[in-house]
Coordinates of C-alpha atoms in Angstrom, one line a residue:
Chain A
M1 CA 96.0 123.0 123.2
S2 CA 99.5 122.9 123.5
K3 CA 102.0 125.6 122.4
L4 CA 103.2 123.3 119.5
M5 CA 99.6 122.8 118.2
L6 CA 98.8 126.5 118.6
T7 CA 101.8 127.5 116.5
G8 CA 100.9 124.9 114.0
V9 CA 97.3 126.1 113.8
G10 CA 98.6 129.8 113.5
I11 CA 100.9 129.0 110.5
I12 CA 98.0 127.1 108.7
L13 CA 95.7 129.9 109.2
I14 CA 98.2 132.5 107.8
F15 CA 98.6 130.2 104.7
M16 CA 95.0 130.0 104.3
I17 CA 94.5 133.7 104.5
I18 CA 97.2 134.2 102.1
A19 CA 95.6 131.8 99.7
I20 CA 92.4 133.5 99.8
L21 CA 93.8 137.2 99.6
A22 CA 96.6 136.4 97.1
P23 CA 95.3 138.5 94.2
L24 CA 94.7 141.4 96.6
I25 CA 98.0 141.3 98.5
S26 CA 100.3 140.6 95.7
P27 CA 102.1 143.7 94.3
H28 CA 102.1 142.3 90.6
P29 CA 100.2 139.7 88.6
P30 CA 102.1 136.4 89.2
N31 CA 102.9 135.7 85.5
R32 CA 103.6 139.3 84.4
V33 CA 107.0 139.2 82.5
N34 CA 109.2 142.3 82.7
L35 CA 112.4 141.6 80.8
T36 CA 114.0 144.9 81.9
A37 CA 113.8 143.8 85.5
R38 CA 115.4 140.3 85.2
L39 CA 117.0 138.4 88.2
M40 CA 116.8 141.6 90.5
N41 CA 117.8 141.4 93.9
P42 CA 114.9 142.5 96.5
T43 CA 113.9 146.2 95.9
S44 CA 111.0 148.3 97.0
A45 CA 109.1 147.5 93.8
Y46 CA 109.8 143.8 94.0
P47 CA 110.1 142.9 97.8
L48 CA 111.7 139.5 97.2
G49 CA 113.3 140.3 93.9
T50 CA 112.5 138.9 90.3
D51 CA 113.2 135.7 88.5
H52 CA 114.8 135.1 85.1
L53 CA 111.9 136.4 83.3
G54 CA 111.5 139.5 85.6
R55 CA 108.4 138.2 87.3
C56 CA 107.8 139.1 90.9
I57 CA 108.9 136.3 93.2
L58 CA 106.8 137.6 96.1
S59 CA 103.6 137.6 94.1
R60 CA 104.4 134.2 92.6
T61 CA 105.1 132.7 96.1
L62 CA 101.9 134.3 97.4
H63 CA 99.9 132.7 94.4
G64 CA 101.8 129.4 94.9
T65 CA 100.0 129.1 98.2
R66 CA 96.7 128.5 96.3
Y67 CA 98.4 126.0 93.9
T68 CA 100.3 124.0 96.4
L69 CA 97.9 123.9 99.3
G70 CA 94.8 123.8 97.0
L71 CA 96.2 120.7 95.1
A72 CA 97.2 118.9 98.5
F73 CA 93.6 119.7 99.8
I74 CA 92.0 118.2 96.6
V75 CA 94.1 115.1 96.9
L76 CA 93.0 114.9 100.6
V77 CA 89.4 115.2 99.6
I78 CA 89.8 112.5 97.0
I79 CA 91.6 110.1 99.4
L80 CA 88.8 111.0 102.1
I81 CA 86.2 109.9 99.6
I82 CA 87.9 106.7 98.3
S83 CA 89.1 105.6 101.8
T84 CA 85.6 106.4 103.5
V85 CA 83.6 104.3 101.0
I86 CA 86.1 101.4 101.3
G87 CA 86.6 101.6 105.0
C88 CA 82.9 101.8 105.6
I89 CA 82.0 98.9 103.4
S90 CA 84.8 96.9 104.7
G91 CA 84.2 97.6 108.4
Y92 CA 80.4 97.3 108.4
Y93 CA 79.9 94.2 106.2
G94 CA 82.8 92.3 107.7
G95 CA 83.3 88.7 106.5
L96 CA 84.7 87.9 103.2
T97 CA 84.2 91.4 101.7
D98 CA 86.3 92.8 104.6
E99 CA 89.0 90.0 104.3
T100 CA 89.4 90.6 100.6
M101 CA 89.5 94.4 100.8
M102 CA 92.0 94.4 103.6
R103 CA 94.3 92.0 101.8
V104 CA 94.3 94.4 98.8
V105 CA 95.1 97.2 101.3
D106 CA 97.9 95.2 102.7
I107 CA 99.4 94.7 99.3
F108 CA 99.2 98.3 98.6
L109 CA 100.8 99.1 101.9
A110 CA 103.5 96.7 100.9
F111 CA 104.6 98.7 98.0
P112 CA 106.6 101.9 97.9
A113 CA 103.9 104.4 97.3
I114 CA 105.9 107.1 95.7
I115 CA 107.6 105.1 93.1
L116 CA 104.2 103.8 92.0
A117 CA 102.9 107.4 91.9
I118 CA 106.1 108.4 89.9
A119 CA 105.4 105.6 87.4
I120 CA 101.8 106.4 86.9
V121 CA 102.4 110.1 86.2
G122 CA 105.3 109.0 84.1
L123 CA 103.1 106.8 81.9
L124 CA 100.0 109.0 82.0
G125 CA 102.2 112.0 81.0
P126 CA 103.3 114.8 83.3
G127 CA 100.5 117.1 84.4
L128 CA 98.4 118.4 87.3
I129 CA 95.3 116.1 86.7
N130 CA 97.6 113.1 86.3
L131 CA 99.5 114.0 89.4
L132 CA 96.2 114.0 91.3
V133 CA 95.2 110.7 89.9
A134 CA 98.5 109.0 90.7
M135 CA 98.7 110.4 94.2
S136 CA 95.1 109.4 95.1
F137 CA 95.8 106.0 93.6
V138 CA 98.7 105.2 95.9
W139 CA 97.5 106.9 99.1
W140 CA 94.1 105.5 99.9
A141 CA 95.2 102.3 101.4
G142 CA 96.4 103.6 104.9
P143 CA 93.4 105.8 105.6
S144 CA 91.0 103.0 104.4
R145 CA 92.3 100.7 107.2
L146 CA 92.1 103.5 109.9
I147 CA 88.4 104.1 108.9
R148 CA 87.6 100.5 108.8
G149 CA 88.8 100.4 112.4
L150 CA 86.7 103.5 113.4
V151 CA 83.6 101.9 111.7
L152 CA 84.3 98.7 113.6
T153 CA 84.0 100.4 117.0
V154 CA 81.0 102.5 116.1
K155 CA 78.9 99.7 114.6
E156 CA 78.7 97.9 117.9
R157 CA 77.1 100.8 119.5
E158 CA 73.5 100.8 120.5
F159 CA 72.1 103.5 118.3
V160 CA 73.2 101.5 115.4
A161 CA 71.2 98.5 116.6
A162 CA 68.3 100.7 117.2
V163 CA 68.3 102.2 113.7
R164 CA 68.5 98.7 112.2
A165 CA 65.6 97.5 114.4
L166 CA 63.6 100.4 112.9
G167 CA 64.2 98.6 109.5
A168 CA 66.7 101.2 108.0
R169 CA 68.7 100.1 104.8
D170 CA 72.4 99.4 105.2
S171 CA 73.3 102.4 103.0
R172 CA 71.2 104.7 105.3
I173 CA 72.7 103.2 108.4
I174 CA 76.3 103.6 107.0
F175 CA 76.2 107.2 105.6
R176 CA 73.4 108.9 107.8
H177 CA 74.3 107.2 111.2
I178 CA 77.8 105.8 111.4
F179 CA 79.7 108.3 109.0
P180 CA 78.7 111.4 111.0
N181 CA 80.1 109.8 114.1
I182 CA 83.5 108.9 112.7
L183 CA 84.0 112.1 110.6
P184 CA 85.8 114.1 113.2
P185 CA 88.4 111.6 114.0
I186 CA 88.7 110.9 110.1
I187 CA 89.6 114.6 109.5
V188 CA 92.0 114.7 112.4
L189 CA 93.8 111.5 111.0
L190 CA 93.9 112.7 107.6
S191 CA 95.2 116.1 108.5
L192 CA 98.3 114.2 109.8
E193 CA 98.9 113.3 106.0
M194 CA 98.9 116.9 104.7
G195 CA 102.5 117.5 105.3
S196 CA 103.6 114.5 103.3
I197 CA 101.1 115.3 100.6
I198 CA 102.5 118.7 100.2
L199 CA 106.0 117.5 100.1
S200 CA 105.1 114.9 97.4
I201 CA 103.2 117.5 95.2
S202 CA 106.0 119.9 95.3
G203 CA 108.6 117.2 94.9
L204 CA 107.0 115.7 91.8
S205 CA 106.5 119.2 90.4
F206 CA 110.2 120.0 91.0
I207 CA 111.3 117.0 88.8
G208 CA 108.9 118.2 86.2
L209 CA 106.0 115.6 86.7
G210 CA 103.3 117.8 88.3
A211 CA 102.6 121.5 87.8
R212 CA 104.7 122.8 84.9
P213 CA 106.2 126.3 84.4
P214 CA 104.9 129.0 84.2
T215 CA 102.4 127.8 86.9
P216 CA 103.4 129.7 90.1
E217 CA 103.4 126.3 92.1
W218 CA 106.2 126.3 94.6
G219 CA 107.9 123.0 93.3
A220 CA 107.7 124.2 89.7
M221 CA 109.2 127.6 90.7
L222 CA 112.1 125.8 92.4
S223 CA 112.7 123.7 89.3
E224 CA 113.0 127.0 87.2
G225 CA 114.9 128.8 90.0
Y226 CA 117.6 126.5 90.6
L227 CA 119.3 126.9 87.2
Y228 CA 120.2 130.5 88.4
M229 CA 121.2 129.3 92.0
E230 CA 124.8 130.6 91.8
T231 CA 124.1 134.2 91.0
S232 CA 120.5 134.7 92.2
P233 CA 119.9 132.4 95.1
H234 CA 116.8 134.3 96.1
L235 CA 114.9 132.5 93.3
M236 CA 115.1 129.3 95.2
I237 CA 115.1 130.5 98.7
F238 CA 111.6 131.9 99.1
P239 CA 109.5 129.1 97.4
G240 CA 111.6 126.6 99.5
M241 CA 110.8 128.4 102.7
A242 CA 107.1 128.6 101.8
I243 CA 107.0 124.7 101.4
T244 CA 109.0 124.1 104.6
L245 CA 106.8 126.5 106.6
S246 CA 103.5 125.1 105.4
V247 CA 104.6 121.5 106.0
L248 CA 105.9 122.5 109.4
G249 CA 102.6 124.0 110.4
F250 CA 100.8 120.8 109.6
N251 CA 103.5 118.6 111.3
L252 CA 103.3 120.8 114.3
L253 CA 99.5 120.4 114.4
G254 CA 100.0 116.6 113.9
E255 CA 102.5 116.6 116.7
G256 CA 100.1 118.4 119.0
I257 CA 97.3 116.0 118.1
R258 CA 99.6 113.0 118.7
D259 CA 100.7 114.4 122.0
F260 CA 97.0 114.7 123.0
L261 CA 96.0 111.2 121.9
D262 CA 99.1 109.4 122.9
P263 CA 100.7 111.3 125.8
K264 CA 103.4 108.8 126.4
G265 CA 104.8 109.6 122.9
K266 CA 104.9 105.8 122.0
Y267 CA 104.4 106.5 118.3
A268 CA 106.5 109.7 118.0
A269 CA 106.8 111.4 114.6
G270 CA 104.9 110.3 111.6
L271 CA 106.5 108.9 108.4
S272 CA 106.8 111.5 105.7
K273 CA 106.8 110.2 102.1
F274 CA 110.0 112.0 101.1
Chain B
M1 CA 111.1 79.4 113.4
R2 CA 111.2 77.4 110.3
S3 CA 107.4 77.3 109.9
Y4 CA 107.3 81.0 110.4
I5 CA 109.8 81.6 107.5
L6 CA 107.8 79.3 105.4
R7 CA 104.4 80.9 106.0
R8 CA 106.1 84.3 105.4
F9 CA 107.4 83.0 102.1
I10 CA 103.9 81.8 101.1
S11 CA 102.4 85.2 102.0
L12 CA 104.7 86.6 99.4
V13 CA 102.7 84.9 96.6
P14 CA 99.8 87.2 96.5
V15 CA 101.9 90.3 97.1
L16 CA 104.2 89.3 94.1
F17 CA 101.2 88.5 92.0
L18 CA 99.7 91.9 92.5
L19 CA 103.1 93.5 92.0
S20 CA 103.3 91.9 88.6
L21 CA 99.7 92.8 87.9
I22 CA 100.2 96.5 88.7
T23 CA 103.3 96.7 86.6
F24 CA 101.7 94.9 83.7
G25 CA 98.7 97.1 84.1
L26 CA 100.9 100.3 84.0
L27 CA 101.4 99.7 80.2
C28 CA 97.6 99.5 79.7
I29 CA 97.3 102.9 80.9
T30 CA 99.7 104.5 78.6
P31 CA 98.3 106.7 76.1
G32 CA 98.6 105.9 72.5
D33 CA 98.7 102.7 70.5
P34 CA 101.9 100.6 71.2
A35 CA 101.9 99.0 67.8
E36 CA 101.7 102.4 66.2
M37 CA 104.5 103.8 68.4
A38 CA 106.8 100.9 67.6
L39 CA 106.3 101.6 63.9
S40 CA 107.0 105.1 64.0
R41 CA 110.0 104.6 66.2
S42 CA 111.5 102.4 63.5
G43 CA 110.5 104.9 60.9
V44 CA 107.9 103.0 59.2
N45 CA 104.7 104.6 57.9
P46 CA 102.1 103.4 60.1
T47 CA 99.5 102.2 57.5
R48 CA 96.5 100.0 58.8
E49 CA 98.2 96.8 57.4
A50 CA 101.6 97.6 59.0
V51 CA 99.8 98.3 62.5
E52 CA 98.0 95.0 62.3
A53 CA 101.1 93.1 61.4
M54 CA 102.9 94.8 64.2
K55 CA 100.0 93.8 66.6
T56 CA 100.3 90.2 65.7
E57 CA 104.1 90.3 66.1
L58 CA 103.9 92.0 69.5
G59 CA 101.2 89.7 70.5
L60 CA 98.8 92.7 71.1
D61 CA 96.0 91.0 69.2
K62 CA 95.5 88.3 71.9
P63 CA 93.4 88.7 74.9
L64 CA 94.8 90.7 77.9
C65 CA 95.1 87.6 80.2
L66 CA 97.2 85.9 77.6
Q67 CA 99.3 89.0 77.0
Y68 CA 99.8 89.0 80.9
I69 CA 100.9 85.4 81.0
H70 CA 103.2 85.9 78.1
W71 CA 104.8 89.0 79.7
F72 CA 104.8 87.2 83.2
G73 CA 106.7 84.2 81.6
K74 CA 109.3 86.5 80.0
A75 CA 109.7 88.6 83.2
L76 CA 110.4 85.5 85.2
H77 CA 113.3 84.9 82.9
G78 CA 114.6 88.3 83.6
N79 CA 113.4 89.7 80.3
L80 CA 111.8 93.0 80.7
G81 CA 111.9 94.1 77.0
T82 CA 114.3 96.6 75.5
S83 CA 114.6 100.2 76.2
Y84 CA 113.2 102.4 73.3
R85 CA 116.0 104.9 73.8
T86 CA 119.2 102.8 73.9
G87 CA 118.0 99.4 72.5
E88 CA 119.7 97.7 75.4
P89 CA 117.8 95.1 77.6
V90 CA 115.9 96.9 80.4
T91 CA 117.2 94.4 82.9
Q92 CA 120.8 95.3 81.9
E93 CA 120.1 99.1 82.1
I94 CA 118.6 98.7 85.6
L95 CA 121.5 96.4 86.8
Y96 CA 124.0 98.8 85.5
R97 CA 122.5 101.7 87.4
L98 CA 121.5 99.7 90.6
P99 CA 125.1 100.0 92.4
A100 CA 125.0 103.8 92.3
T101 CA 121.5 103.9 94.0
M102 CA 122.6 101.1 96.4
E103 CA 125.7 103.2 97.3
L104 CA 123.7 106.3 97.8
S105 CA 121.1 104.5 100.0
L106 CA 123.7 102.8 102.1
A107 CA 125.6 106.2 102.7
A108 CA 122.2 107.7 103.7
I109 CA 121.4 104.9 106.1
I110 CA 124.9 105.3 107.8
F111 CA 124.2 109.2 108.0
I112 CA 120.8 108.3 109.6
F113 CA 122.4 106.1 112.2
I114 CA 125.2 108.6 113.0
V115 CA 122.8 111.2 113.7
A116 CA 119.6 109.5 115.1
F117 CA 121.4 107.4 117.6
P118 CA 123.1 110.0 119.7
A119 CA 120.1 112.3 119.2
G120 CA 117.5 109.8 120.2
V121 CA 119.4 108.3 123.2
L122 CA 120.5 111.6 124.7
S123 CA 117.0 113.0 124.2
A124 CA 115.7 110.1 126.3
I125 CA 118.2 110.3 129.0
Y126 CA 117.7 114.1 129.2
R127 CA 114.1 114.2 128.8
D128 CA 112.4 117.6 128.6
R129 CA 115.8 119.3 129.0
L130 CA 117.6 121.4 126.6
V131 CA 119.0 118.5 124.5
D132 CA 115.5 116.9 124.1
N133 CA 113.9 120.1 123.1
A134 CA 116.6 121.0 120.6
S135 CA 116.4 117.5 119.0
R136 CA 112.6 117.7 119.0
I137 CA 112.7 121.0 117.0
A138 CA 115.5 119.7 114.8
A139 CA 113.4 116.5 114.1
L140 CA 110.3 118.7 113.2
L141 CA 112.3 120.8 110.8
G142 CA 114.0 117.6 109.4
V143 CA 110.5 116.1 108.4
S144 CA 109.3 119.5 107.1
L145 CA 112.2 120.2 104.8
P146 CA 111.6 119.2 101.2
G147 CA 114.5 117.0 100.3
F148 CA 115.2 118.6 96.9
W149 CA 115.4 122.1 98.5
L150 CA 117.7 120.9 101.2
G151 CA 119.9 119.4 98.5
L152 CA 120.0 122.7 96.7
I153 CA 120.8 124.7 99.7
L154 CA 123.6 122.2 100.5
I155 CA 125.0 122.5 96.9
Y156 CA 124.8 126.3 97.2
L157 CA 126.4 126.6 100.4
F158 CA 129.0 123.9 100.3
S159 CA 129.7 123.5 96.6
M160 CA 129.3 126.8 95.1
K161 CA 130.2 129.3 98.0
M162 CA 132.7 127.2 100.1
E163 CA 133.6 124.8 97.3
I164 CA 134.3 121.9 99.8
F165 CA 132.3 119.4 97.9
P166 CA 131.8 118.8 94.1
V167 CA 128.5 120.0 92.8
I168 CA 127.1 117.0 91.0
G169 CA 127.8 113.5 89.7
R170 CA 129.3 110.3 91.3
G171 CA 132.9 109.7 92.2
G172 CA 134.8 109.4 95.5
L173 CA 133.5 109.8 99.1
N174 CA 133.2 113.6 98.8
H175 CA 130.7 113.2 95.9
L176 CA 128.7 111.0 98.3
I177 CA 128.3 113.3 101.4
L178 CA 125.9 116.0 100.2
P179 CA 123.4 113.6 98.4
A180 CA 123.5 111.2 101.5
I181 CA 122.8 113.9 103.8
T182 CA 120.0 115.2 101.7
L183 CA 118.4 111.6 101.4
G184 CA 118.8 110.7 105.1
S185 CA 117.8 113.9 106.8
G186 CA 114.0 113.4 106.9
M187 CA 114.5 109.7 108.1
A188 CA 117.2 110.6 110.5
A189 CA 114.5 113.1 112.2
I190 CA 112.0 110.2 112.3
Y191 CA 114.3 107.6 113.6
S192 CA 115.7 109.9 116.3
R193 CA 112.2 110.3 117.8
F194 CA 111.4 106.6 117.6
I195 CA 114.8 105.8 119.4
R196 CA 113.8 108.3 121.9
A197 CA 110.4 106.8 122.6
G198 CA 111.9 103.3 122.6
M199 CA 114.6 104.2 125.2
L200 CA 111.9 106.0 127.4
E201 CA 109.8 102.9 127.3
A202 CA 112.9 100.6 128.1
L203 CA 114.2 102.8 130.9
S204 CA 110.9 102.7 132.7
Q205 CA 111.0 98.9 132.9
D206 CA 111.7 97.0 136.1
Y207 CA 114.8 95.1 134.7
I208 CA 116.5 98.6 134.3
Q209 CA 115.8 99.4 138.0
A210 CA 117.0 95.9 138.8
A211 CA 120.2 96.6 136.8
Y212 CA 120.8 99.9 138.6
A213 CA 120.1 98.1 141.8
R214 CA 122.8 95.6 141.2
G215 CA 125.1 98.5 141.0
I216 CA 125.8 98.3 137.3
R217 CA 127.3 101.6 135.9
S218 CA 124.6 103.8 134.3
W219 CA 126.6 103.9 130.9
R220 CA 126.4 100.1 130.8
V221 CA 122.6 100.0 131.8
I222 CA 121.8 102.5 129.1
T223 CA 123.8 100.9 126.3
R224 CA 123.7 97.2 127.1
H225 CA 120.2 97.0 128.7
A226 CA 118.1 99.8 127.5
L227 CA 119.4 100.4 124.0
K228 CA 119.1 96.8 123.1
N229 CA 115.5 96.7 123.7
A230 CA 114.9 100.1 122.3
L231 CA 116.4 98.8 119.1
L232 CA 113.7 96.4 118.2
P233 CA 111.0 98.7 116.9
I234 CA 113.8 100.4 114.8
I235 CA 114.3 97.3 112.9
T236 CA 110.6 97.2 111.8
L237 CA 110.7 100.9 111.1
F238 CA 113.7 100.5 108.7
G239 CA 111.6 98.0 106.7
M240 CA 108.9 100.5 106.4
S241 CA 111.1 103.5 105.5
F242 CA 113.2 101.6 103.1
G243 CA 110.5 102.4 100.3
N244 CA 110.8 106.1 101.3
L245 CA 114.3 105.9 100.9
L246 CA 114.1 104.4 97.4
G247 CA 111.3 107.1 96.5
G248 CA 113.5 109.7 97.9
A249 CA 116.5 108.6 95.8
V250 CA 114.4 109.4 92.7
I251 CA 114.4 113.2 93.7
V252 CA 117.9 113.4 95.2
E253 CA 119.4 111.6 92.2
T254 CA 117.8 114.1 89.9
V255 CA 119.0 117.0 92.0
F256 CA 122.7 115.8 92.2
A257 CA 122.6 114.2 88.7
W258 CA 123.5 110.9 90.4
P259 CA 123.6 108.1 87.9
G260 CA 121.3 105.7 89.7
V261 CA 118.0 104.0 89.1
G262 CA 115.9 107.1 90.1
K263 CA 117.6 109.3 87.6
L264 CA 117.0 106.5 85.1
V265 CA 113.3 106.4 85.6
V266 CA 112.9 110.3 85.6
D267 CA 115.0 110.4 82.3
S268 CA 112.8 107.6 80.8
I269 CA 109.6 109.4 81.7
F270 CA 110.6 112.4 79.8
E271 CA 111.9 110.2 76.8
R272 CA 108.7 108.2 77.0
D273 CA 110.7 105.0 77.4
F274 CA 108.0 102.9 78.8
P275 CA 109.6 99.4 79.2
V276 CA 112.3 101.0 81.4
I277 CA 109.7 102.9 83.7
Q278 CA 107.9 99.5 84.0
G279 CA 111.0 97.7 84.7
V280 CA 112.1 100.1 87.4
V281 CA 108.8 99.8 89.2
L282 CA 109.0 96.0 89.2
F283 CA 112.6 96.1 90.3
M284 CA 112.0 98.7 93.2
G285 CA 108.9 96.9 94.2
L286 CA 110.9 93.5 94.5
I287 CA 113.7 95.1 96.4
Y288 CA 111.2 96.8 98.8
I289 CA 109.1 93.5 99.3
L290 CA 112.4 91.5 99.8
T291 CA 113.8 94.0 102.2
N292 CA 110.6 93.7 104.3
L293 CA 110.7 90.1 104.3
L294 CA 114.3 90.1 105.5
V295 CA 113.3 92.6 108.3
D296 CA 110.4 90.6 109.4
I297 CA 112.6 87.4 109.7
T298 CA 115.4 89.3 111.5
Y299 CA 113.1 90.6 113.9
T300 CA 111.6 87.3 114.8
W301 CA 115.1 85.9 115.2
I302 CA 116.4 88.6 117.3
D303 CA 113.5 88.9 119.7
P304 CA 112.7 85.6 121.4
R305 CA 109.3 86.9 122.7
V306 CA 108.1 87.4 119.1
R307 CA 109.5 84.1 118.1
L308 CA 107.7 82.2 120.8
K309 CA 104.5 83.9 120.2
R310 CA 104.6 83.3 116.5
D311 CA 105.7 79.6 116.8
R312 CA 102.7 78.8 119.0

């Protein structure tokens, strides 16, 4: 493992630990309002200061890890399920099924995903569930094509022919035999998307389409904090740093993986959605 | 070449069809009864008879596919309905805001090229040296920074503290600089790495050795021979990233109160102005698809290798 990748893994692990331990290590409950301590600079009681309602920014940022990373993880799992089903069916059956599905994928890829996502949340109404729906709806196409490619290589292998000769049904071949073999590369490939997913979730929450205040989601915290930017910049500095660091962690991991898979660096950095 | 362009145009048909289906479908997912909403907007008490009459008037009593054909026919004539908020035609609202978004995108593209070219070329020439490592770290930071946060930081530093640039709004060149940097930073990071990769690939080719062997000055070899070939993948990347630029514009315009299409769609979302949201999706989708068509054709036209392969 390269130094880059190790740093990335380290950052991700730290955020995961923070997400698990958030209630234990936060000095205050994230939504406790203290109107006598509004917009305070960092003190010993409030290590990162307080916001316009006197809530502890450190506690909110720590809890935000659960929301932002948790949501990104849920989106990732939904995308994983959708794209695995589509990729497996398309790759395994081939022919007209494959052709039709891949044309639909093409069309989805030929569309600015984030604009569609914004429109879907906009029409369904802002909120977390609708954000998850919209992001999954626009994100499945790319991974589906990758998974189809993986299925194509695995289905030609001898053990698949052997299972088929034993009379296994298609669904059993796909899910019990092909799927376990392509799962590790799928997880690696999808982890490359995490950075973009985090940026999209916090970006949409920032403009008010995802998590809404008082949820301590990082993007939502920024959308509250920037109004007080001139006098109390700490309101927006820490949640923003948290987003940047977590995305950086996943991007470093991605760079490491790419260096490993593609040492010549032909394909360079990935495309972030924002 | 001509047959390629023709084929490319034909391949647009299903894409445009799906774009129109998605855009039309968007209205079907909106919660609430459109006839009832239209009535309450005009202040009429939505009794059952009034709702039925409104449904007939809006054509909502017909089957969905007929509604789609009706909508599609109107859209072909540029009629996307009227905004609930202003009562103006949606097409007019969008066309009115489009120049601001185009101005911002163009400025961002200029910024991307100013930053990415020197960074990419120098990183390739001085591979694994200080310049390369610094540009790699800068690129990683560039793709990891949330655009809206970078925008806020820039506003804080350069508008509030140093008072060099105006805080928000559209105006002269100095209004344009901060939003353009914000919108372009992520893409500049990606481009610089792609240019580096393309340059490394080009510099390792035999014709570069041959150029050196002929005694051509190294600066000329780099700019005239290597860079020209490194540029090709960038054209494709440009098409792919244009959608990101449009998407990013939605957020950057919100941060900087830039009166473009992105700001329009966000405002419309909060005002539940559905025809405008629908219209913007159709417009942005069209722009994106046409840009990619243009990029593909340019690419084929510039690179004779691709042209010959495709013509065969």
